[in-house]
Amino acid sequence: MTLLPSSARKPLARVRPHDSRRDGLWAVVLAGGEGVRLRPLTRLVHGDDRPKQYACFVDGRTLLRCTLDRTGRAIPPERTVVIAQQRHTRYLAEEFAGSRLPHVLRQPEDRGTAAGILLPVHWISWRDPGAVVVVFPSDHFVIGEDAFMRHVVAAAAWARLRRDRLVLIGATPTAPEVQYGWIERGKSLDWIEDAPVCEVARFWEKPGEDTARTCWMGGGLWNTLVLVGTAEAFMDVGWRALPVLSERLARIEPFADTEDEPWALTQAYLLAPDANFSRAVLEPCPPDLAVSELPADVTWSDWGTPDRVVQSLRGAGLQPAWMACLRSVAPPAAS
């Protein structure tokens, strides 16, 4: 099975967001990681080594629930796909007990973020070939959620018209962080609302200190890994960057919505390569990418480490009870 790349489109005039509930906008929520770096904090809060997306660090909600509540402001559960791991079934059962269910895809094995993104995109394309997809990691902390989702929906409206590009949502950096991906902006392509959409001149995934400092001083953006594009655009870059993985995933389609679909998924994953989406797809694909910076009234953080969680909560003026025991987990945030 092969897919042909989409043709290039001409630049468009400024666009406004559509009503996502009528426009076939889908959410993919990444919930398949183990959260190893955050385990000291999950042990403190829950007394076990659960993956961080199933941990409640603030407000009595898990990170996964916070993400679903955020995406639900614009995208309903019936067009939301949670990509998880089969071995996390008991946490999923706890998470969705008595609630309105999104679609949940359980991966037989962890094959990295490339499979975690491309599998649900393929799954969506079999059911809605014209879909626009937004990928949301489930370990983000966001203040200004309404503004955040308005920006995402506006980016989706642009991506629907410029079907040849994936839009990366970039965050304004506050330091030369080496644990984030960095985006160098190119020339402006268009506008969504009052913000420019730019070409991506270059992408670095977790660069060294010197490169991160150069990116920071040069006006680069952090990659949030919130990605927006048509299902076709995602699959096009997937076929070009990761043809073996894409071919394995495409083998599932004949069994979609049959009793053999779980078997087909297991077979596809047996020989599927392990790959990181940022390194394998984003780094070599700047001509296929665009970037839009989050509005200034949105605060964003990736909760990858205990220090980052603590800094975010303190910056927001939040003090959950577990922070009283913090010294055994991480040092106080720098002032």
mmCIF file of C-alpha atoms in Angstrom:
data_model
loop_
_atom_site.group_PDB
_atom_site.id
_atom_site.type_symbol
_atom_site.label_atom_id
_atom_site.label_comp_id
_atom_site.label_asym_id
_atom_site.label_seq_id
_atom_site.Cartn_x
_atom_site.Cartn_y
_atom_site.Cartn_z
ATOM 1 C CA MET A 1 0.000 0.000 0.000
ATOM 2 C CA THR A 2 1.294 3.467 -0.881
ATOM 3 C CA LEU A 3 0.097 7.008 -0.469
ATOM 4 C CA LEU A 4 0.944 9.843 -2.801
ATOM 5 C CA PRO A 5 2.198 13.131 -1.343
ATOM 6 C CA SER A 6 -0.206 16.024 -1.480
ATOM 7 C CA SER A 7 0.455 18.800 -3.978
ATOM 8 C CA ALA A 8 1.732 22.203 -2.908
ATOM 9 C CA ARG A 9 -0.774 24.975 -2.316
ATOM 10 C CA LYS A 10 -0.422 28.710 -2.812
ATOM 11 C CA PRO A 11 -0.307 31.043 0.215
ATOM 12 C CA LEU A 12 -3.729 32.018 1.501
ATOM 13 C CA ALA A 13 -5.230 35.146 2.927
ATOM 14 C CA ARG A 14 -5.729 35.572 6.661
ATOM 15 C CA VAL A 15 -8.125 32.953 8.020
ATOM 16 C CA ARG A 16 -10.411 32.764 11.009
ATOM 17 C CA PRO A 17 -11.256 29.647 13.043
ATOM 18 C CA HIS A 18 -14.246 27.573 12.016
ATOM 19 C CA ASP A 19 -16.651 25.787 14.319
ATOM 20 C CA SER A 20 -14.571 22.704 15.118
ATOM 21 C CA ARG A 21 -17.651 20.723 16.150
ATOM 22 C CA ARG A 22 -18.919 20.841 12.574
ATOM 23 C CA ASP A 23 -15.621 20.714 10.718
ATOM 24 C CA GLY A 24 -14.378 17.191 11.414
ATOM 25 C CA LEU A 25 -11.665 18.297 13.845
ATOM 26 C CA TRP A 26 -10.173 15.373 15.766
ATOM 27 C CA ALA A 27 -7.974 15.235 18.864
ATOM 28 C CA VAL A 28 -5.234 12.678 19.452
ATOM 29 C CA VAL A 29 -4.144 12.562 23.102
ATOM 30 C CA LEU A 30 -0.778 10.926 23.717
ATOM 31 C CA ALA A 31 -1.022 8.837 26.895
ATOM 32 C CA GLY A 32 1.349 5.949 26.258
ATOM 33 C CA GLY A 33 4.497 7.009 28.085
ATOM 34 C CA GLU A 34 5.874 5.700 31.365
ATOM 35 C CA GLY A 35 6.901 9.054 32.887
ATOM 36 C CA VAL A 36 10.149 7.639 34.285
ATOM 37 C CA ARG A 37 11.715 11.025 35.083
ATOM 38 C CA LEU A 38 8.657 12.010 37.117
ATOM 39 C CA ARG A 39 8.494 8.797 39.184
ATOM 40 C CA PRO A 40 9.918 10.350 42.379
ATOM 41 C CA LEU A 41 6.951 12.713 42.356
ATOM 42 C CA THR A 42 4.324 10.115 41.446
ATOM 43 C CA ARG A 43 5.632 7.927 44.288
ATOM 44 C CA LEU A 44 5.281 10.831 46.704
ATOM 45 C CA VAL A 45 1.742 11.686 45.586
ATOM 46 C CA HIS A 46 0.335 8.177 44.985
ATOM 47 C CA GLY A 47 2.746 5.739 46.620
ATOM 48 C CA ASP A 48 3.303 3.803 43.410
ATOM 49 C CA ASP A 49 5.061 4.012 40.043
ATOM 50 C CA ARG A 50 2.043 4.794 37.902
ATOM 51 C CA PRO A 51 2.693 6.619 34.615
ATOM 52 C CA LYS A 52 2.489 10.367 35.155
ATOM 53 C CA GLN A 53 -0.587 10.840 32.937
ATOM 54 C CA TYR A 54 -2.604 8.900 35.543
ATOM 55 C CA ALA A 55 -1.288 10.948 38.477
ATOM 56 C CA CYS A 56 -3.138 13.791 40.224
ATOM 57 C CA PHE A 57 -0.692 16.588 40.966
ATOM 58 C CA VAL A 58 -3.188 19.438 41.275
ATOM 59 C CA ASP A 59 -6.940 20.000 41.436
ATOM 60 C CA GLY A 60 -7.777 16.321 42.090
ATOM 61 C CA ARG A 61 -7.605 15.480 38.385
ATOM 62 C CA THR A 62 -5.089 13.312 36.561
ATOM 63 C CA LEU A 63 -2.921 14.899 33.893
ATOM 64 C CA LEU A 64 -4.863 12.882 31.328
ATOM 65 C CA ARG A 65 -8.184 14.209 32.642
ATOM 66 C CA CYS A 66 -6.851 17.769 32.614
ATOM 67 C CA THR A 67 -5.841 17.283 28.977
ATOM 68 C CA LEU A 68 -9.230 15.832 28.005
ATOM 69 C CA ASP A 69 -11.071 18.633 29.784
ATOM 70 C CA ARG A 70 -8.937 21.133 27.866
ATOM 71 C CA THR A 71 -9.425 19.528 24.461
ATOM 72 C CA GLY A 72 -13.124 19.062 25.214
ATOM 73 C CA ARG A 73 -13.581 22.826 25.062
ATOM 74 C CA ALA A 74 -13.458 22.486 21.273
ATOM 75 C CA ILE A 75 -13.413 18.798 20.319
ATOM 76 C CA PRO A 76 -16.039 16.327 21.592
ATOM 77 C CA PRO A 77 -15.228 12.845 22.991
ATOM 78 C CA GLU A 78 -16.583 11.098 19.904
ATOM 79 C CA ARG A 79 -13.781 12.763 17.883
ATOM 80 C CA THR A 80 -11.079 12.252 20.509
ATOM 81 C CA VAL A 81 -8.632 9.342 20.387
ATOM 82 C CA VAL A 82 -6.505 8.478 23.422
ATOM 83 C CA ILE A 83 -3.445 6.471 22.439
ATOM 84 C CA ALA A 84 -2.345 4.351 25.402
ATOM 85 C CA GLN A 85 -0.513 1.124 26.251
ATOM 86 C CA GLN A 86 -2.161 -2.241 26.785
ATOM 87 C CA ARG A 87 -0.277 -2.671 30.063
ATOM 88 C CA HIS A 88 -1.943 0.480 31.443
ATOM 89 C CA THR A 89 -5.454 -0.982 31.160
ATOM 90 C CA ARG A 90 -6.168 -0.799 34.909
ATOM 91 C CA TYR A 91 -5.339 2.909 35.001
ATOM 92 C CA LEU A 92 -7.546 3.509 31.966
ATOM 93 C CA ALA A 93 -10.407 1.670 33.671
ATOM 94 C CA GLU A 94 -10.062 3.937 36.715
ATOM 95 C CA GLU A 95 -9.788 7.051 34.564
ATOM 96 C CA PHE A 96 -12.897 6.483 32.496
ATOM 97 C CA ALA A 97 -15.181 4.820 35.035
ATOM 98 C CA GLY A 98 -18.571 6.501 34.781
ATOM 99 C CA SER A 99 -17.460 9.162 32.295
ATOM 100 C CA ARG A 100 -18.188 9.870 28.671
ATOM 101 C CA LEU A 101 -15.619 7.843 26.795
ATOM 102 C CA PRO A 102 -13.281 8.962 24.034
ATOM 103 C CA HIS A 103 -11.950 6.328 21.669
ATOM 104 C CA VAL A 104 -9.044 4.491 23.317
ATOM 105 C CA LEU A 105 -6.382 2.717 21.245
ATOM 106 C CA ARG A 106 -4.216 0.364 23.297
ATOM 107 C CA GLN A 107 -0.799 -0.243 21.765
ATOM 108 C CA PRO A 108 0.519 -3.798 22.328
ATOM 109 C CA GLU A 109 4.032 -2.402 22.880
ATOM 110 C CA ASP A 110 5.693 0.982 23.171
ATOM 111 C CA ARG A 111 7.214 1.845 19.788
ATOM 112 C CA GLY A 112 7.962 5.498 20.521
ATOM 113 C CA THR A 113 6.148 8.722 19.742
ATOM 114 C CA ALA A 114 6.191 8.138 15.977
ATOM 115 C CA ALA A 115 3.918 5.101 16.263
ATOM 116 C CA GLY A 116 1.999 6.852 19.046
ATOM 117 C CA ILE A 117 1.108 9.668 16.647
ATOM 118 C CA LEU A 118 0.850 7.858 13.315
ATOM 119 C CA LEU A 119 -1.314 4.934 14.512
ATOM 120 C CA PRO A 120 -4.248 7.127 15.626
ATOM 121 C CA VAL A 121 -3.848 9.318 12.537
ATOM 122 C CA HIS A 122 -4.189 6.238 10.313
ATOM 123 C CA TRP A 123 -7.128 5.055 12.443
ATOM 124 C CA ILE A 124 -8.876 8.409 12.027
ATOM 125 C CA SER A 125 -8.186 8.549 8.273
ATOM 126 C CA TRP A 126 -9.958 5.208 7.749
ATOM 127 C CA ARG A 127 -13.107 6.703 9.254
ATOM 128 C CA ASP A 128 -12.836 10.354 8.206
ATOM 129 C CA PRO A 129 -10.422 10.813 5.270
ATOM 130 C CA GLY A 130 -10.825 14.604 5.279
ATOM 131 C CA ALA A 131 -10.140 14.975 8.996
ATOM 132 C CA VAL A 132 -7.967 17.660 10.531
ATOM 133 C CA VAL A 133 -6.071 16.255 13.511
ATOM 134 C CA VAL A 134 -4.567 17.951 16.558
ATOM 135 C CA VAL A 135 -2.029 16.023 18.630
ATOM 136 C CA PHE A 136 -1.973 16.826 22.359
ATOM 137 C CA PRO A 137 0.578 15.343 24.785
ATOM 138 C CA SER A 138 -1.059 14.487 28.111
ATOM 139 C CA ASP A 139 1.644 15.927 30.390
ATOM 140 C CA HIS A 140 1.209 19.651 29.786
ATOM 141 C CA PHE A 141 0.323 22.388 32.267
ATOM 142 C CA VAL A 142 -1.582 25.278 30.724
ATOM 143 C CA ILE A 143 -2.901 28.506 32.187
ATOM 144 C CA GLY A 144 -5.268 30.331 29.859
ATOM 145 C CA GLU A 145 -6.931 27.224 28.455
ATOM 146 C CA ASP A 146 -9.652 29.077 26.526
ATOM 147 C CA ALA A 147 -7.050 31.189 24.704
ATOM 148 C CA PHE A 148 -4.928 28.076 24.150
ATOM 149 C CA MET A 149 -7.772 26.167 22.499
ATOM 150 C CA ARG A 150 -8.894 29.182 20.443
ATOM 151 C CA HIS A 151 -5.394 29.344 19.024
ATOM 152 C CA VAL A 152 -5.368 25.615 18.279
ATOM 153 C CA VAL A 153 -8.738 25.800 16.517
ATOM 154 C CA ALA A 154 -7.518 28.780 14.475
ATOM 155 C CA ALA A 155 -4.405 26.808 13.482
ATOM 156 C CA ALA A 156 -6.652 23.902 12.483
ATOM 157 C CA ALA A 157 -8.716 26.186 10.238
ATOM 158 C CA TRP A 158 -5.508 27.294 8.522
ATOM 159 C CA ALA A 159 -4.270 23.716 8.183
ATOM 160 C CA ARG A 160 -7.568 22.721 6.583
ATOM 161 C CA LEU A 161 -6.861 25.214 3.803
ATOM 162 C CA ARG A 162 -3.099 24.659 3.574
ATOM 163 C CA ARG A 163 -3.292 20.897 3.443
ATOM 164 C CA ASP A 164 0.389 20.414 2.567
ATOM 165 C CA ARG A 165 1.814 21.501 5.948
ATOM 166 C CA LEU A 166 1.784 20.444 9.572
ATOM 167 C CA VAL A 167 1.549 23.348 12.009
ATOM 168 C CA LEU A 168 3.723 23.207 15.127
ATOM 169 C CA ILE A 169 2.444 25.176 18.096
ATOM 170 C CA GLY A 170 5.445 26.972 19.561
ATOM 171 C CA ALA A 171 5.889 28.431 23.051
ATOM 172 C CA THR A 172 7.898 31.512 23.985
ATOM 173 C CA PRO A 173 11.067 30.262 25.736
ATOM 174 C CA THR A 174 12.197 31.537 29.118
ATOM 175 C CA ALA A 175 15.615 29.842 29.142
ATOM 176 C CA PRO A 176 18.021 27.943 26.848
ATOM 177 C CA GLU A 177 16.362 24.642 27.801
ATOM 178 C CA VAL A 178 18.062 21.517 26.396
ATOM 179 C CA GLN A 179 15.151 19.166 27.149
ATOM 180 C CA TYR A 180 12.793 20.802 24.639
ATOM 181 C CA GLY A 181 12.779 20.821 20.875
ATOM 182 C CA TRP A 182 13.611 24.204 19.308
ATOM 183 C CA ILE A 183 12.035 25.816 16.250
ATOM 184 C CA GLU A 184 13.734 28.459 14.100
ATOM 185 C CA ARG A 185 11.122 30.556 12.350
ATOM 186 C CA GLY A 186 11.370 31.459 8.672
ATOM 187 C CA LYS A 187 9.337 33.921 6.648
ATOM 188 C CA SER A 188 5.685 34.609 7.385
ATOM 189 C CA LEU A 189 3.200 32.576 5.364
ATOM 190 C CA ASP A 190 -0.124 33.862 6.672
ATOM 191 C CA TRP A 191 -2.006 34.982 9.767
ATOM 192 C CA ILE A 192 -4.374 33.221 12.104
ATOM 193 C CA GLU A 193 -6.377 35.705 14.089
ATOM 194 C CA ASP A 194 -3.677 38.266 14.942
ATOM 195 C CA ALA A 195 -0.668 35.933 14.975
ATOM 196 C CA PRO A 196 1.606 35.030 12.053
ATOM 197 C CA VAL A 197 2.070 31.522 10.739
ATOM 198 C CA CYS A 198 5.689 31.141 9.677
ATOM 199 C CA GLU A 199 7.804 28.690 7.770
ATOM 200 C CA VAL A 200 10.078 26.472 9.843
ATOM 201 C CA ALA A 201 13.648 27.242 8.855
ATOM 202 C CA ARG A 202 15.086 24.516 11.080
ATOM 203 C CA PHE A 203 14.104 22.169 13.882
ATOM 204 C CA TRP A 204 16.338 20.791 16.638
ATOM 205 C CA GLU A 205 15.193 18.075 19.037
ATOM 206 C CA LYS A 206 16.786 18.487 22.489
ATOM 207 C CA PRO A 207 19.975 20.185 21.289
ATOM 208 C CA GLY A 208 23.180 20.695 23.213
ATOM 209 C CA GLU A 209 23.716 23.708 25.457
ATOM 210 C CA ASP A 210 25.469 25.860 22.832
ATOM 211 C CA THR A 211 22.780 25.271 20.208
ATOM 212 C CA ALA A 212 19.978 25.844 22.732
ATOM 213 C CA ARG A 213 21.543 29.157 23.764
ATOM 214 C CA THR A 214 21.926 30.198 20.127
ATOM 215 C CA CYS A 215 18.264 29.340 19.483
ATOM 216 C CA TRP A 216 17.177 31.273 22.560
ATOM 217 C CA MET A 217 19.185 34.375 21.666
ATOM 218 C CA GLY A 218 17.977 34.150 18.068
ATOM 219 C CA GLY A 219 14.264 34.222 18.877
ATOM 220 C CA GLY A 220 13.583 30.501 18.524
ATOM 221 C CA LEU A 221 10.512 28.843 20.008
ATOM 222 C CA TRP A 222 10.062 25.773 22.159
ATOM 223 C CA ASN A 223 8.244 22.911 20.478
ATOM 224 C CA THR A 224 5.171 21.980 22.529
ATOM 225 C CA LEU A 225 4.556 18.871 20.378
ATOM 226 C CA VAL A 226 1.020 20.145 19.887
ATOM 227 C CA LEU A 227 0.761 19.430 16.161
ATOM 228 C CA VAL A 228 -2.012 20.397 13.767
ATOM 229 C CA GLY A 229 -2.659 19.129 10.257
ATOM 230 C CA THR A 230 -4.835 17.064 8.001
ATOM 231 C CA ALA A 231 -4.667 13.310 8.389
ATOM 232 C CA GLU A 232 -3.329 13.285 4.839
ATOM 233 C CA ALA A 233 -0.458 15.622 5.732
ATOM 234 C CA PHE A 234 0.519 13.548 8.774
ATOM 235 C CA MET A 235 0.517 10.356 6.731
ATOM 236 C CA ASP A 236 2.460 11.938 3.851
ATOM 237 C CA VAL A 237 5.361 12.927 6.110
ATOM 238 C CA GLY A 238 5.106 9.559 7.838
ATOM 239 C CA TRP A 239 5.404 7.624 4.587
ATOM 240 C CA ARG A 240 8.417 9.670 3.505
ATOM 241 C CA ALA A 241 10.268 9.709 6.831
ATOM 242 C CA LEU A 242 9.246 6.301 8.205
ATOM 243 C CA PRO A 243 8.063 4.087 5.330
ATOM 244 C CA VAL A 244 8.507 0.791 7.203
ATOM 245 C CA LEU A 245 6.463 1.939 10.197
ATOM 246 C CA SER A 246 3.810 3.449 7.926
ATOM 247 C CA GLU A 247 3.546 0.238 5.936
ATOM 248 C CA ARG A 248 3.116 -1.804 9.120
ATOM 249 C CA LEU A 249 0.327 0.500 10.320
ATOM 250 C CA ALA A 250 -1.407 0.517 6.917
ATOM 251 C CA ARG A 251 -1.745 -3.272 7.138
ATOM 252 C CA ILE A 252 -4.340 -2.818 9.884
ATOM 253 C CA GLU A 253 -6.855 -1.006 7.649
ATOM 254 C CA PRO A 254 -8.521 -4.103 6.074
ATOM 255 C CA PHE A 255 -9.369 -5.299 9.598
ATOM 256 C CA ALA A 256 -10.663 -1.970 10.924
ATOM 257 C CA ASP A 257 -13.955 -2.265 12.825
ATOM 258 C CA THR A 258 -13.868 -6.051 12.746
ATOM 259 C CA GLU A 259 -13.255 -8.546 15.542
ATOM 260 C CA ASP A 260 -9.790 -9.120 14.044
ATOM 261 C CA GLU A 261 -8.633 -5.520 14.457
ATOM 262 C CA PRO A 262 -6.833 -6.209 17.803
ATOM 263 C CA TRP A 263 -5.024 -9.155 16.188
ATOM 264 C CA ALA A 264 -4.030 -7.005 13.206
ATOM 265 C CA LEU A 265 -2.723 -4.303 15.545
ATOM 266 C CA THR A 266 -0.604 -6.846 17.421
ATOM 267 C CA GLN A 267 0.788 -8.228 14.162
ATOM 268 C CA ALA A 268 1.602 -4.740 12.888
ATOM 269 C CA TYR A 269 3.542 -3.915 16.045
ATOM 270 C CA LEU A 270 5.586 -7.124 16.072
ATOM 271 C CA LEU A 271 8.082 -5.772 13.534
ATOM 272 C CA ALA A 272 7.278 -2.069 13.752
ATOM 273 C CA PRO A 273 10.420 0.048 14.301
ATOM 274 C CA ASP A 274 10.837 2.193 17.397
ATOM 275 C CA ALA A 275 11.131 5.875 16.447
ATOM 276 C CA ASN A 276 10.857 9.326 17.973
ATOM 277 C CA PHE A 277 8.499 11.552 15.961
ATOM 278 C CA SER A 278 10.479 14.737 16.602
ATOM 279 C CA ARG A 279 13.805 13.257 15.534
ATOM 280 C CA ALA A 280 12.601 11.046 12.700
ATOM 281 C CA VAL A 281 9.911 13.295 11.197
ATOM 282 C CA LEU A 282 10.198 16.900 12.357
ATOM 283 C CA GLU A 283 13.975 17.376 12.136
ATOM 284 C CA PRO A 284 14.256 16.423 8.434
ATOM 285 C CA CYS A 285 10.947 17.984 7.291
ATOM 286 C CA PRO A 286 11.051 21.826 7.609
ATOM 287 C CA PRO A 287 9.529 22.386 4.102
ATOM 288 C CA ASP A 288 6.462 20.450 5.261
ATOM 289 C CA LEU A 289 6.128 22.412 8.507
ATOM 290 C CA ALA A 290 4.788 25.727 9.711
ATOM 291 C CA VAL A 291 4.843 27.223 13.189
ATOM 292 C CA SER A 292 2.491 29.470 15.135
ATOM 293 C CA GLU A 293 3.413 30.941 18.514
ATOM 294 C CA LEU A 294 1.033 30.684 21.457
ATOM 295 C CA PRO A 295 -0.567 33.968 22.564
ATOM 296 C CA ALA A 296 1.168 35.956 25.279
ATOM 297 C CA ASP A 297 -1.719 35.335 27.701
ATOM 298 C CA VAL A 298 -1.106 31.557 27.662
ATOM 299 C CA THR A 299 1.325 29.942 30.098
ATOM 300 C CA TRP A 300 2.617 26.536 29.004
ATOM 301 C CA SER A 301 4.938 23.936 30.520
ATOM 302 C CA ASP A 302 5.806 20.324 29.752
ATOM 303 C CA TRP A 303 5.749 18.428 33.049
ATOM 304 C CA GLY A 304 8.689 16.159 32.352
ATOM 305 C CA THR A 305 10.592 16.539 35.635
ATOM 306 C CA PRO A 306 9.728 17.196 39.301
ATOM 307 C CA ASP A 307 11.518 20.558 39.196
ATOM 308 C CA ARG A 308 9.398 21.701 36.265
ATOM 309 C CA VAL A 309 6.165 20.680 38.005
ATOM 310 C CA VAL A 310 7.134 22.560 41.162
ATOM 311 C CA GLN A 311 8.228 25.678 39.293
ATOM 312 C CA SER A 312 4.973 25.757 37.312
ATOM 313 C CA LEU A 313 2.790 25.388 40.403
ATOM 314 C CA ARG A 314 4.714 27.989 42.376
ATOM 315 C CA GLY A 315 4.578 30.380 39.449
ATOM 316 C CA ALA A 316 0.799 29.929 39.317
ATOM 317 C CA GLY A 317 0.451 30.451 43.084
ATOM 318 C CA LEU A 318 -0.728 26.866 43.647
ATOM 319 C CA GLN A 319 0.256 24.800 46.706
ATOM 320 C CA PRO A 320 -1.101 21.235 46.681
ATOM 321 C CA ALA A 321 -0.717 19.352 49.965
ATOM 322 C CA TRP A 322 2.031 17.058 48.700
ATOM 323 C CA MET A 323 4.384 20.023 48.277
ATOM 324 C CA ALA A 324 4.879 20.063 52.065
ATOM 325 C CA CYS A 325 6.945 16.869 51.600
ATOM 326 C CA LEU A 326 8.875 18.264 48.657
ATOM 327 C CA ARG A 327 12.404 18.197 50.085
ATOM 328 C CA SER A 328 12.571 14.444 49.660
ATOM 329 C CA VAL A 329 11.776 14.747 45.931
ATOM 330 C CA ALA A 330 13.380 17.839 44.471
ATOM 331 C CA PRO A 331 15.127 20.998 45.640
ATOM 332 C CA PRO A 332 13.127 24.234 45.791
ATOM 333 C CA ALA A 333 12.809 26.067 42.516
ATOM 334 C CA ALA A 334 15.312 28.805 41.889
ATOM 335 C CA SER A 335 14.070 32.275 42.647
#
